[in-house]
XYZ file of C-alpha atoms in Angstrom:
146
model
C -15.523 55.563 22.725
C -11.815 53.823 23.425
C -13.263 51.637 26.006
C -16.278 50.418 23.218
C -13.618 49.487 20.743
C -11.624 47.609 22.686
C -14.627 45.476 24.415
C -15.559 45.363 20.586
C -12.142 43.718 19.661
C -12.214 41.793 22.731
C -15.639 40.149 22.191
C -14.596 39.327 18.445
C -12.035 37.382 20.084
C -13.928 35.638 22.199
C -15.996 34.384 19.676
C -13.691 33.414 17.124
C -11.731 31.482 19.934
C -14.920 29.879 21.253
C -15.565 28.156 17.393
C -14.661 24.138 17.397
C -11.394 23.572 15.778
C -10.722 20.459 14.366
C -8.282 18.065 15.370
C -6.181 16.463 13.412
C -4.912 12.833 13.413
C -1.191 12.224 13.997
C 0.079 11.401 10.564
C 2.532 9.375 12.070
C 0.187 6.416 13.750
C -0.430 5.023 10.280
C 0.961 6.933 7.140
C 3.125 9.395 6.463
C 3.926 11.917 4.169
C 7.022 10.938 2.269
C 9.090 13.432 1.170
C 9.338 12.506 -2.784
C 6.458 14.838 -3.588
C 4.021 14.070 -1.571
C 3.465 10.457 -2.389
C 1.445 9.069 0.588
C 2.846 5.430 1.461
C 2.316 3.046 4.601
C 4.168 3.665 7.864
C 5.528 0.362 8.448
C 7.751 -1.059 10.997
C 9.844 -3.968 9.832
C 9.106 -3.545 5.966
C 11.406 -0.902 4.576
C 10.506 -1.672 1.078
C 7.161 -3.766 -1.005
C 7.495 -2.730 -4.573
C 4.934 -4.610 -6.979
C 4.669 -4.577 -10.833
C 2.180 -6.179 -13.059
C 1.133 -5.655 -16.676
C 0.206 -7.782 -19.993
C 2.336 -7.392 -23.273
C 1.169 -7.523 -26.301
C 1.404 -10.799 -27.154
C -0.453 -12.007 -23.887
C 2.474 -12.627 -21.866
C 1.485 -11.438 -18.016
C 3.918 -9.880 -15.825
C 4.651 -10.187 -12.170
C 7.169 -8.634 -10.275
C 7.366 -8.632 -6.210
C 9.838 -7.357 -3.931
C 10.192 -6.608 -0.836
C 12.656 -5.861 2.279
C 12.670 -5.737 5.512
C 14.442 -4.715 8.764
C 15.050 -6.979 11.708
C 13.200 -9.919 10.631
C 14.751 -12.989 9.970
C 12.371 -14.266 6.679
C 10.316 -12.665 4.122
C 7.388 -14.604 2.586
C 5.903 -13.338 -0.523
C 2.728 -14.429 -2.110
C 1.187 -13.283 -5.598
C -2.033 -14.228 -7.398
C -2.637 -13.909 -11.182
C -6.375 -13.591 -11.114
C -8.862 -13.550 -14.588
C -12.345 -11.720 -14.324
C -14.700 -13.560 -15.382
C -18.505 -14.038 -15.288
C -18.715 -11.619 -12.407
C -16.028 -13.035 -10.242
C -11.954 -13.081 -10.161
C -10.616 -16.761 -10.105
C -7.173 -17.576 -9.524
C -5.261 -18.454 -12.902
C -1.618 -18.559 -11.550
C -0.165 -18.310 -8.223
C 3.638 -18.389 -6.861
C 5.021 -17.824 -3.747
C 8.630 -17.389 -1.873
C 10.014 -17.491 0.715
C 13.709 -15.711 2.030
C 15.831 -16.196 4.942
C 17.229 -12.440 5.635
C 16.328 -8.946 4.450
C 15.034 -9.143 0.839
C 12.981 -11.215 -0.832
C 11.439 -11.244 -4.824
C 9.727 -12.806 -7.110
C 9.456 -12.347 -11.508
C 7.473 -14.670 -12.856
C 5.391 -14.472 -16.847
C 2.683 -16.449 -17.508
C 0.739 -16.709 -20.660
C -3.401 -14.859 -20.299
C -6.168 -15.477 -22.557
C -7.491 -13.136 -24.572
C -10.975 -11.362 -23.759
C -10.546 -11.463 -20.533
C -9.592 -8.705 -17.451
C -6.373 -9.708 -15.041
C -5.507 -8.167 -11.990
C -2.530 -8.930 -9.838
C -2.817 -9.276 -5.797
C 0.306 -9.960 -3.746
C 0.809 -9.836 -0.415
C 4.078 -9.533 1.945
C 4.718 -11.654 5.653
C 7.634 -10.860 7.660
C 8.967 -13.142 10.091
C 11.084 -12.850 13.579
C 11.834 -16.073 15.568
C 9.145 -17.670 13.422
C 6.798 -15.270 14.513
C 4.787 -13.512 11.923
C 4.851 -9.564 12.622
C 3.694 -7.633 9.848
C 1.990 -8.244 6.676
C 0.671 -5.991 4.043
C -0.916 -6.786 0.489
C -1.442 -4.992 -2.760
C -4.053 -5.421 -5.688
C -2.747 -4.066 -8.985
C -4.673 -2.268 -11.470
C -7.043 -4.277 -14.120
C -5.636 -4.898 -17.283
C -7.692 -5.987 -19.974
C -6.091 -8.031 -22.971
């Protein structure tokens, strides 16, 4: 009877060991948790920081706000896009760039929107070593309708 329960146990082993487990991804290759509350963000190498801002007051005055640092590069290029929906499509209303020798790099810029219309903001982030471009990322805001 001692020897049944134990092949008993020992088959219910085998079986539950012989079930496909699945494999995670390393976290690491790509994102990573952070640890502000589990806030999932990019795992970048150079960038340390790309912090974007856009919204429409309410007197139609847009927003745009970029910033961004990095380590070990030796220029930062940011590029942002004011963009209107409209008949189906986004169209570029207002765009600004900059460009910064060193770590940081940022941009604030307002421009007047018409009203009736959806805006989104898109910005992207270059970083440069030895005038080599090594990592980029971009961003598309949320729509704002004024």
């Amino acid at each position: 009877m001692r020897k049944r329960g134990i092949t008993a146990v020992l088959l219910a082993v085998l079986l539950v060991s012989s079930i496909p487990s699945a494999i995670l991804a390393d976290e690491r290759t790509s994102w990573t948790q952070a640890a502000n509350g589990g806030i999932i963000q990019p795992y970048w190498t150079y960038l340390q920081k790309y912090q974007n801002d856009f919204y429409i007051e309410p007197n139609g005055i847009a927003l745009v706000e970029v910033i961004a640092s990095a380590r070990n590069g030796d220029e930062i290029r940011i590029e942002a896009d004011l963009q209107q929906y409209r008949n189906g499509n986004w169209t570029s209303v207002k765009n600004w760039s900059k460009t910064s020798a060193g770590a940081s790099c940022g941009l604030s810029e307002t421009w007047y929107v018409m009203s009736g219309y959806s805006y989104h903001m898109a910005s992207s982030v270059k970083v440069y070593k030895n005038g080599v471009m090594v990592e980029q990322s971009s961003y598309v805001s949320p729509t704002y309708s004024y």
